[in-house]
mmCIF file of C-alpha atoms in Angstrom:
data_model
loop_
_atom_site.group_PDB
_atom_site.id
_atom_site.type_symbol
_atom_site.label_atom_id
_atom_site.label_comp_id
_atom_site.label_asym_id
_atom_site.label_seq_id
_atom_site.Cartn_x
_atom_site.Cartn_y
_atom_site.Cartn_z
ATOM 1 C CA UNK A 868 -8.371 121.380 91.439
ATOM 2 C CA UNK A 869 -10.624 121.526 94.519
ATOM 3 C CA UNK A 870 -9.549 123.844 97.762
ATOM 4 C CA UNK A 871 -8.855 121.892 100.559
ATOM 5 C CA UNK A 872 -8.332 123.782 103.561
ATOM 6 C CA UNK A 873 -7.103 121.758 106.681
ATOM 7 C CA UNK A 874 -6.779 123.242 110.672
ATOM 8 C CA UNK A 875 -3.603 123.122 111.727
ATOM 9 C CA UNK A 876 -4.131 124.322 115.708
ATOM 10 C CA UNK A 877 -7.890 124.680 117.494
ATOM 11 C CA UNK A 878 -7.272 128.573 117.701
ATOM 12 C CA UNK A 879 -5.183 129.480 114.845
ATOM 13 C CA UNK A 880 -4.004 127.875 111.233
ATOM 14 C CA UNK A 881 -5.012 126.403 107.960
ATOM 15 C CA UNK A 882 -2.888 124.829 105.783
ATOM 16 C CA UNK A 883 -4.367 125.216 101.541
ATOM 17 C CA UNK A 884 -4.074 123.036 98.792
ATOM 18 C CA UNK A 885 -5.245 122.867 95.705
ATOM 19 C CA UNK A 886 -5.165 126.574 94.333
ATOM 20 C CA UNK A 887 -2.282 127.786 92.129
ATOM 21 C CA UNK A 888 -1.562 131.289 93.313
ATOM 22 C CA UNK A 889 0.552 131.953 90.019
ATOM 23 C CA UNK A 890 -2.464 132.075 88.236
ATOM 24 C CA UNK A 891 -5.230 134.860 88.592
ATOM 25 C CA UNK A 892 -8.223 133.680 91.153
ATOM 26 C CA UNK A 893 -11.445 133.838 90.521
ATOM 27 C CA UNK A 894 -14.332 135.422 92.200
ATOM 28 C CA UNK A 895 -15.129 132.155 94.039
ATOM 29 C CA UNK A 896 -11.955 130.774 95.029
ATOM 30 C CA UNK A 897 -10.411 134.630 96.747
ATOM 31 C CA UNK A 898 -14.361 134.533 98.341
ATOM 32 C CA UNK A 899 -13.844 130.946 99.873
ATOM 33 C CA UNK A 900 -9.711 132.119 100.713
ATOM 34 C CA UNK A 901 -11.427 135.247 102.673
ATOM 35 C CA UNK A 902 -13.966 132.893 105.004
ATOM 36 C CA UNK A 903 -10.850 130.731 105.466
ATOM 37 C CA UNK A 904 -8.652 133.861 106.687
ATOM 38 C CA UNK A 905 -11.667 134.923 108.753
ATOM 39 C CA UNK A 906 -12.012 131.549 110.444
ATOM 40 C CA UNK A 907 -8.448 130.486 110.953
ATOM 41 C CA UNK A 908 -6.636 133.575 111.290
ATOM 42 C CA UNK A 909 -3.375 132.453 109.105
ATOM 43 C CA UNK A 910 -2.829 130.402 105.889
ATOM 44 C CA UNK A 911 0.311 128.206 105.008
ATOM 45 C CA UNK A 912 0.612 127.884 101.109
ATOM 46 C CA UNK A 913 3.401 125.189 99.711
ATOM 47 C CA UNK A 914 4.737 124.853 97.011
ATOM 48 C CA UNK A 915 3.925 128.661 95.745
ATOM 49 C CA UNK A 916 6.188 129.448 92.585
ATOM 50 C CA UNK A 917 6.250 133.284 92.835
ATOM 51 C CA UNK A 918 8.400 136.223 91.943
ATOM 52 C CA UNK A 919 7.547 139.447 93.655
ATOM 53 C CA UNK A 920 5.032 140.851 90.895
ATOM 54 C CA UNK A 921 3.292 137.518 91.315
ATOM 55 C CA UNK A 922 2.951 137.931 95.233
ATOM 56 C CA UNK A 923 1.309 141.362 95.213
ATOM 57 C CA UNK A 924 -0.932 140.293 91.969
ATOM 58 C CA UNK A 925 -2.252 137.858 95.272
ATOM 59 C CA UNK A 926 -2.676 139.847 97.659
ATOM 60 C CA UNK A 927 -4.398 142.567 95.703
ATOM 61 C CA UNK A 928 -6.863 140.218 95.484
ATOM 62 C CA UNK A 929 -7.896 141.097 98.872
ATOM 63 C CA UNK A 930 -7.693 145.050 98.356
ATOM 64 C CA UNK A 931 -5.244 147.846 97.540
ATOM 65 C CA UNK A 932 -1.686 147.292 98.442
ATOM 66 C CA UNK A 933 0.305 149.489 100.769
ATOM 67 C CA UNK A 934 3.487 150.662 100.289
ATOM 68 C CA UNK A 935 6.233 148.030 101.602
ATOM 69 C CA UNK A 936 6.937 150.578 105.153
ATOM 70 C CA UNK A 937 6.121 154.230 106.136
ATOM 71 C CA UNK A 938 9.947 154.728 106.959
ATOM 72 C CA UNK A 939 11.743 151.306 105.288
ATOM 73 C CA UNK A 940 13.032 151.235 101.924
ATOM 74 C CA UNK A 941 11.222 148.413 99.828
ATOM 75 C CA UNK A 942 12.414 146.144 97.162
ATOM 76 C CA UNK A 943 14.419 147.946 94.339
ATOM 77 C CA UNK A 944 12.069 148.304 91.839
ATOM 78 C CA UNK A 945 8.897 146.995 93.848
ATOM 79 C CA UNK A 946 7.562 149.681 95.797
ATOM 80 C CA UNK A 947 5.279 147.524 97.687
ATOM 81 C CA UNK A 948 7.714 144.844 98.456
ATOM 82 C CA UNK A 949 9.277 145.213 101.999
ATOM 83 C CA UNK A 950 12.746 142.952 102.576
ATOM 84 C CA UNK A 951 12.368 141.184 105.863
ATOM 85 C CA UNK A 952 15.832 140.500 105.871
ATOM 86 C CA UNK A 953 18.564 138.762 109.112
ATOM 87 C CA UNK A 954 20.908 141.648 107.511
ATOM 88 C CA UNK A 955 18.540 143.954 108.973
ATOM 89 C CA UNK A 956 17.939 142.608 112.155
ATOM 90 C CA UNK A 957 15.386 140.795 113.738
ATOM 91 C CA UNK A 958 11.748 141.523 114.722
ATOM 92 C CA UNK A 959 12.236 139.250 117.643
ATOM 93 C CA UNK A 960 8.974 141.054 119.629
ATOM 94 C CA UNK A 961 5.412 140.093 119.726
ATOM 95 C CA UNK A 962 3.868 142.793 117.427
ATOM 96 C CA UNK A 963 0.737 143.424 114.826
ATOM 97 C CA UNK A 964 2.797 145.389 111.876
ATOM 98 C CA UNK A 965 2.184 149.002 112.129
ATOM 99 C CA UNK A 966 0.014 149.948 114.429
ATOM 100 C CA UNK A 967 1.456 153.144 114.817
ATOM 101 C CA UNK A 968 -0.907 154.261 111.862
ATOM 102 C CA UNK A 969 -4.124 155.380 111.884
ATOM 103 C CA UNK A 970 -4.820 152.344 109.354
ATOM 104 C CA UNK A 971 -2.742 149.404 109.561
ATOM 105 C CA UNK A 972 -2.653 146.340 107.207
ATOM 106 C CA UNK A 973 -5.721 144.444 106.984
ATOM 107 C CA UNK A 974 -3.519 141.312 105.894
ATOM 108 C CA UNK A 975 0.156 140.472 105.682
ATOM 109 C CA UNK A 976 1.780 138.456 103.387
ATOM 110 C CA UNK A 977 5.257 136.651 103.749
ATOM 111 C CA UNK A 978 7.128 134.534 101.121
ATOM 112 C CA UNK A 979 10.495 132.797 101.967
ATOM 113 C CA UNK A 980 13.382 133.116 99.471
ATOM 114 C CA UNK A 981 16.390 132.475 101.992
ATOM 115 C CA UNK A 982 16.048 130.124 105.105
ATOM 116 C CA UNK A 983 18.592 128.991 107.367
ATOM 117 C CA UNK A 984 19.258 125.512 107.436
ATOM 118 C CA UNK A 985 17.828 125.378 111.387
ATOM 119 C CA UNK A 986 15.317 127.976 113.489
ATOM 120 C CA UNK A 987 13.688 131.222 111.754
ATOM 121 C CA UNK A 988 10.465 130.111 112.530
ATOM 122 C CA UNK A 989 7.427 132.628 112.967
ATOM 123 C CA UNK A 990 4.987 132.739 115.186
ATOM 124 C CA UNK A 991 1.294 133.853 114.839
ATOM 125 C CA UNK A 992 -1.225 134.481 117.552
ATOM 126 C CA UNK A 993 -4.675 134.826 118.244
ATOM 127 C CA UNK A 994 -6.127 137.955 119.541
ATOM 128 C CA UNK A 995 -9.244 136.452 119.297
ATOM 129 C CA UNK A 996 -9.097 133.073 120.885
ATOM 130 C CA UNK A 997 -6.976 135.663 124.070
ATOM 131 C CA UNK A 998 -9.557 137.915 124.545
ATOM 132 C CA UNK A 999 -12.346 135.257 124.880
ATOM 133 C CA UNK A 1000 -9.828 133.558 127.604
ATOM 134 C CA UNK A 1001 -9.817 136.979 129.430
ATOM 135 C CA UNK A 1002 -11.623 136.715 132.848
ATOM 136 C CA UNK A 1003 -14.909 138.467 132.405
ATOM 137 C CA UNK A 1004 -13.725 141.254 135.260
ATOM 138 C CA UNK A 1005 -10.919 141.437 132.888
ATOM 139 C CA UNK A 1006 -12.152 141.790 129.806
ATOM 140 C CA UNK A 1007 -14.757 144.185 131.458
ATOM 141 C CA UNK A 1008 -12.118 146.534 131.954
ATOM 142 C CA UNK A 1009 -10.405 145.964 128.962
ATOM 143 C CA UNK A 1010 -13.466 146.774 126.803
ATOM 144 C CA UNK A 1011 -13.332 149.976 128.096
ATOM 145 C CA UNK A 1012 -9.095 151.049 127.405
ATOM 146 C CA UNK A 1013 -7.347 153.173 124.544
ATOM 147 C CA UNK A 1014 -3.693 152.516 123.858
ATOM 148 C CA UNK A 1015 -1.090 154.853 122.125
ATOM 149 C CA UNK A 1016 0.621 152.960 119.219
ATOM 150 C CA UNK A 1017 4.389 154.474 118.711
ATOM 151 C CA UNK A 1018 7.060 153.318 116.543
ATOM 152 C CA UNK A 1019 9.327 156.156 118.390
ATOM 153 C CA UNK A 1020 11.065 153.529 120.657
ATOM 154 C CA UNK A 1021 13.721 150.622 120.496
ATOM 155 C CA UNK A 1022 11.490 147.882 120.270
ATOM 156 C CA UNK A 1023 14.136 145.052 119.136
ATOM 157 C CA UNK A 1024 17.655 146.004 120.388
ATOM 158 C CA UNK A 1025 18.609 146.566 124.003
ATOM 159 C CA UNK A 1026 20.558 150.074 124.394
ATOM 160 C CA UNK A 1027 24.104 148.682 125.207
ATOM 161 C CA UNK A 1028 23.752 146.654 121.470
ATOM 162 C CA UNK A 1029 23.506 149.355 119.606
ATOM 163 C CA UNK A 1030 26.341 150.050 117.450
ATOM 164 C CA UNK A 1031 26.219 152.896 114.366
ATOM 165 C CA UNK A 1032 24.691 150.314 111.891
ATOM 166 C CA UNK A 1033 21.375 149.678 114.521
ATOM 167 C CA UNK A 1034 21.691 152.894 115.109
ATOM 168 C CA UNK A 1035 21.096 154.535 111.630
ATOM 169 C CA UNK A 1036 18.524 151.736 111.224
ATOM 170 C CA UNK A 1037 16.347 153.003 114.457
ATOM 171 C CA UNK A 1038 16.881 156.581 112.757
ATOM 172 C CA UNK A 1039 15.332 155.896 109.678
ATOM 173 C CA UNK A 1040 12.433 153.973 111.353
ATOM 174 C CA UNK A 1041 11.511 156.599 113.663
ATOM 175 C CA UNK A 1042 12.350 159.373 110.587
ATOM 176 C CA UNK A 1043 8.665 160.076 110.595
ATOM 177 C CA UNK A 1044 7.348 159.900 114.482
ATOM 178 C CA UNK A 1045 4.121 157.933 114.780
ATOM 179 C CA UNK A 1046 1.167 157.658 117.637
ATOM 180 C CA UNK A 1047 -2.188 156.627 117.208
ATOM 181 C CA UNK A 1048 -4.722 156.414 119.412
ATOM 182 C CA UNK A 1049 -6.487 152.571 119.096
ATOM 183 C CA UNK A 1050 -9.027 150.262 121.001
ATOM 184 C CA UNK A 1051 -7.277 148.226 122.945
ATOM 185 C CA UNK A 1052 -10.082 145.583 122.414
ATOM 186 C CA UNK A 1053 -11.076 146.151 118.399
ATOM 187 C CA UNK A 1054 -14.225 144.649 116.429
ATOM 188 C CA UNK A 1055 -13.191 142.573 113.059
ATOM 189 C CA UNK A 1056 -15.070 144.604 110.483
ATOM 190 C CA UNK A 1057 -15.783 140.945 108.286
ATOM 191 C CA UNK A 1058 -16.555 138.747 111.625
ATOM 192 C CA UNK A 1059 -17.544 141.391 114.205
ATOM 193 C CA UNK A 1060 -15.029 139.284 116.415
ATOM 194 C CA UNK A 1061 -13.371 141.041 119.224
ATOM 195 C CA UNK A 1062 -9.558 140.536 119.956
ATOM 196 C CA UNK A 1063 -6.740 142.583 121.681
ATOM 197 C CA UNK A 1064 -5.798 145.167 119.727
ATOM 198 C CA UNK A 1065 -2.176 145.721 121.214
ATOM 199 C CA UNK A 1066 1.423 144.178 120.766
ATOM 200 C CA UNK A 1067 4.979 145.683 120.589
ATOM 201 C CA UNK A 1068 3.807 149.078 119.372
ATOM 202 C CA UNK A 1069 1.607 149.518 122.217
ATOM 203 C CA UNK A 1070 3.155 151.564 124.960
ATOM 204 C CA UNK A 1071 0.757 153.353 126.937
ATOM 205 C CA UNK A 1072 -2.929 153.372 128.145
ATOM 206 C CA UNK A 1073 -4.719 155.930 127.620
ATOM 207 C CA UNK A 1074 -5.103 158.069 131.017
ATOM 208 C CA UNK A 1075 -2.320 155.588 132.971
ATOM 209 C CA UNK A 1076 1.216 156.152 133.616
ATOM 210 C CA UNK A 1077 4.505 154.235 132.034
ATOM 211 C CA UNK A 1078 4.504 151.927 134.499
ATOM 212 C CA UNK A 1079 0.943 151.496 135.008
ATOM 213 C CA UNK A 1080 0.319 151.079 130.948
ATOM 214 C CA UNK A 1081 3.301 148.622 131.322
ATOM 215 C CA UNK A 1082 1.880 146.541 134.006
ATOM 216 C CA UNK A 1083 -1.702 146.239 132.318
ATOM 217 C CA UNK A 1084 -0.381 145.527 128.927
ATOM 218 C CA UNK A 1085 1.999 142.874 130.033
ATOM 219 C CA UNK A 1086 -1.429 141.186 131.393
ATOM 220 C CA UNK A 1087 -3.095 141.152 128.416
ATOM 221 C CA UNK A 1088 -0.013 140.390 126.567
ATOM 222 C CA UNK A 1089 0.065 137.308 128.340
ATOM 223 C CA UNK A 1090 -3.106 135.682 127.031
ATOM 224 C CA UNK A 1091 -2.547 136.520 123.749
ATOM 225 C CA UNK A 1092 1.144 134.651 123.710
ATOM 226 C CA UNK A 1093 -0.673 131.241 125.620
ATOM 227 C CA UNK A 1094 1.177 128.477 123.517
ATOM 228 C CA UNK A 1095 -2.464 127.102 122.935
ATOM 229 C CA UNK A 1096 -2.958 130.522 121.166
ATOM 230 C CA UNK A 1097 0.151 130.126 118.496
ATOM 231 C CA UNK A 1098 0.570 128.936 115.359
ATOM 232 C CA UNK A 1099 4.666 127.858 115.257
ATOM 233 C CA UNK A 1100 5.464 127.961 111.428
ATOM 234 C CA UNK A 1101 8.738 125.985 110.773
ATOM 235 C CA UNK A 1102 9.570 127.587 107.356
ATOM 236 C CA UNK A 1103 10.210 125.635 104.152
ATOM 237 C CA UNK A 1104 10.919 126.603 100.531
ATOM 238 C CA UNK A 1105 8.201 127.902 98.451
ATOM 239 C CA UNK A 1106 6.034 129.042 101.291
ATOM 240 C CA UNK A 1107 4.079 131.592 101.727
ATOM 241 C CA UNK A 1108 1.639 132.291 104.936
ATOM 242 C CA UNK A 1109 -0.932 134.902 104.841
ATOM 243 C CA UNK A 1110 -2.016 136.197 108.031
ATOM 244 C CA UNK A 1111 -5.239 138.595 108.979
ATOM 245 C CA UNK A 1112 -3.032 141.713 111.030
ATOM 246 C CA UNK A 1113 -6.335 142.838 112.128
ATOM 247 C CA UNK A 1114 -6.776 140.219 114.930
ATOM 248 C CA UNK A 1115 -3.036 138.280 115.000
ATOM 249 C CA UNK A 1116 0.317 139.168 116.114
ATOM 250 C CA UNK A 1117 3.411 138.086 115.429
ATOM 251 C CA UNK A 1118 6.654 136.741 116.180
ATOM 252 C CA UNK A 1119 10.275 135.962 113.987
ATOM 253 C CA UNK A 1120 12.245 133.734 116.444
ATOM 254 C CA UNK A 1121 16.007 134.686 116.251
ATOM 255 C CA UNK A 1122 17.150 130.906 116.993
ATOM 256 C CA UNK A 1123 19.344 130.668 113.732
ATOM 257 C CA UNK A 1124 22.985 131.678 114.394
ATOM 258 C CA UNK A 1125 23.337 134.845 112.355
ATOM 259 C CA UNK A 1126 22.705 132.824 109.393
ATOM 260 C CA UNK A 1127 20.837 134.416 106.198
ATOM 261 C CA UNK A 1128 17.366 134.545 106.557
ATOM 262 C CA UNK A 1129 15.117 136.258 104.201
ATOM 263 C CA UNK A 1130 11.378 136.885 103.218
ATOM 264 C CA UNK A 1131 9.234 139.135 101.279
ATOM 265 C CA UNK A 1132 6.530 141.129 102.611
ATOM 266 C CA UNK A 1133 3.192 142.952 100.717
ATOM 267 C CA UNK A 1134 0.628 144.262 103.001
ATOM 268 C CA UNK A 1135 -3.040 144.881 102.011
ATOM 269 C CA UNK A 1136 -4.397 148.089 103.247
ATOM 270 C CA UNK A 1137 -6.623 148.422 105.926
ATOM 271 C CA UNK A 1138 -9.345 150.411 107.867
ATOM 272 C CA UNK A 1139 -9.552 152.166 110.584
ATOM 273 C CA UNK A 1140 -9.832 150.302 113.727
ATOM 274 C CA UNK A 1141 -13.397 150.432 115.749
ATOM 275 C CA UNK A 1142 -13.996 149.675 119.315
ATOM 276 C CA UNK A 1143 -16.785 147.942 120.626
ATOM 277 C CA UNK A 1144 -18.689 151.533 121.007
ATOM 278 C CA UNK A 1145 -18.114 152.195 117.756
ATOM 279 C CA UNK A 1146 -15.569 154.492 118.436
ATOM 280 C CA UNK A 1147 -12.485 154.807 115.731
ATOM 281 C CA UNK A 1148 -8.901 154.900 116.020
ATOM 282 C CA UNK A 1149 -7.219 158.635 115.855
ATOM 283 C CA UNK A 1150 -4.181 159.714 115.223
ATOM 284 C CA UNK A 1151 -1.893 162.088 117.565
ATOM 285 C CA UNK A 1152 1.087 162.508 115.419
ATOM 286 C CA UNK A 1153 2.339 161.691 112.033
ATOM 287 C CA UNK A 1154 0.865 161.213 108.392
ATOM 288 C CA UNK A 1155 0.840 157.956 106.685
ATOM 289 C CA UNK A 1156 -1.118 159.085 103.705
ATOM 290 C CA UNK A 1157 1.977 158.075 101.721
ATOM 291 C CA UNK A 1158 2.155 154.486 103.062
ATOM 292 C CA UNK A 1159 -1.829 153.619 102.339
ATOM 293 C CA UNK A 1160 -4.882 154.610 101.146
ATOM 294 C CA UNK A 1161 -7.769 153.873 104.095
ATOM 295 C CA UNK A 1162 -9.917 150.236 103.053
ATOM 296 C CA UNK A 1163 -13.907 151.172 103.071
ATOM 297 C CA UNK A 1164 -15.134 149.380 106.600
ATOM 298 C CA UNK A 1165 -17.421 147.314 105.620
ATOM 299 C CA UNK A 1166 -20.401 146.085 107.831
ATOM 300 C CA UNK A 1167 -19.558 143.802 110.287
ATOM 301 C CA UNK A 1168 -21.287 140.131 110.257
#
C-alpha cells in the first residue's frame, strides 16, 4: 500500500492511510511518518486494530518509551500504558503532558477503546503556527522568558469540587513534587522551529510575580488556543492520533454527560528542552529518572 498523508487544517493535522500499524514498519515508512509529524504536528490513524502491546511496538518506533506517568498508575500489566479514563476525571485544561520534568515526551500517543456516544473530542494546538502570530515586540520579549513547570497545583478541579475521591487523586499526582525550569519559547530539535513552550503546567515566569506570570502567560496562551491554530478531533472507533508534545498542546473537552470515555496513552521519551540561546531546561525539584530515560538531541535542521 502507498502512504497517503492528507492536511486536515493549514496549521495543524494529517490524516494517514495506507500503512498497517499492526505490522512492524520499515525504515522508510517510520522515516516518511517522522517528516509528516514534523510538518503537521498531529496524525489521525483509522481503522488501527491494536491491543496495547501493539500500540507501544508503534511508538517505539520513534524512540524509547516512558513509563505511562511519574505519579499515575499505568495499565495492569503494561507499565507504559497510562489509562486516560472519564472515571478519573477530566484533563479539561490546555496543557503539553508533563512539563513538569526536566524531559518531557517527545510524542504522545492516544488510542480510543470507549467513546461516548456524543462530545469527548480532543483538541490539539500549534505552538508553532502561535508563536509566528506573536507581534514581533511580543515575541521579542518572549524570546527572552523562563517559566517554572509544576504539577504541585489543582489544575482540573475548582476547590469547592473536591470531594475525598479528587482529593486522593490530586495526592497521588503531586506524591512526587515537580518544577522545572523551561524556555518559554523552545527550538524543535528535528525542525529547529520555535513554538511556546508553556500550557497548564506553566505557572510562573521566571523573575515575575503570581500575578504578573499569570497575566503574561494568559497572553501567550491566547495565541496558541486561536481556533485557526486547533485541530478539533471528533473521536471514532479504531483511532489513534499521534501528536509531537514538543511543539502542541492539548485539550479533552468534557462535553459528554459523565458518560464512559476511555483511551490509552504511550509516550515516547524526550530531550531536554533548548531555548533559542541554546540554553537547556533545569530542574528545581524532583527526579523523574524513574519515568524516562533522556532522548539524545539531535542536531536541529
Amino acid at each position: 500500500m502507498t502512504l497517503d498523508i492528507r492536511k486536515v487544517t493549514a496549521h495543524i493535522g494529517a490524516q494517514v492511510s495506507g500503512v498497517d500499524l499492526a505490522q512492524p514498519l520499515d525504515a522508510d515508512t517510520v522515516a516518511a511518518l517522522r517528516e509528516a509529524l514534523n510538518v503537521h504536528k498531529a496524525l489521525v490513524f483509522d481503522d488501527v486494530h491494536l491491543d496495547d502491546a501493539g500500540q507501544q511496538a508503534f511508538a517505539r518506533h520513534f524512540g524509547d518509551l516512558t513509563t505511562a506517568h511519574p505519579t499515575v498508575a499505568a495499565v495492569d500489566g503494561a507499565p507504559n500504558v497510562l489509562p486516560v479514563d472519564s472515571e478519573q476525571g477530566s484533563a479539561n485544561h490546555w496543557h503539553t503532558d508533563v512539563t513538569f520534568v526536566l524531559n518531557p515526551p517527545q510524542a504522545s500517543t492516544l488510542r480510543a477503546l470507549t467513546l461516548p456516544p456524543y462530545g469527548g473530542e480532543t483538541l490539539i494546538a500549534s505552538s508553532a503556527a502561535a508563536y509566528r502570530q506573536l507581534p514581533e515586540p511580543l515575541r521579542r520579549l518572549a524570546d527572552t522568558l523562563w517559566a517554572e513547570h509544576t504539577n504541585d497545583y489543582d489544575y482540573a478541579v475548582p476547590a469547592e469540587e473536591i470531594d475525598e475521591e479528587r482529593a486522593a487523586q490530586r495526592a497521588r499526582f503531586t506524591s512526587i513534587k515537580y518544577r522545572t525550569a523551561h524556555p518559554v519559547v523552545r527550538v524543535h530539535p528535528l525542525t529547529g522551529e520555535r513554538g511556546l513552550f508553556i500550557g497548564g503546567f506553566a505557572q510562573r515566569i521566571v523573575g515575575l510575580s503570581v500575578g504578573e506570570s499569570r497575566k503574561l502567560l494568559d497572553l501567550l496562551q491566547s495565541y496558541v488556543v486561536r481556533p485557526e491554530n486547533i485541530l478539533r478531533h471528533r473521536w471514532s472507533e479504531n483511532q489513534l492520533v499521534l501528536f509531537d508534545n514538543r511543539i502542541t498542546q492539548h485539550y479533552a473537552v468534557d462535553n459528554y454527560d459523565r458518560q464512559a470515555r476511555r483511551l490509552h496513552r504511550v509516550t515516547v521519551a524526550g530531550d531536554v528542552p533548548v531555548g533559542i540561546e541554546g540554553k537547556e531546561s533545569y530542574s528545581i525539584e524532583g527526579d523523574a529518572a524513574h519515568y524516562t530515560p533522556v532522548a539524545e538531541t539531535p542536531a536541529a535542521a
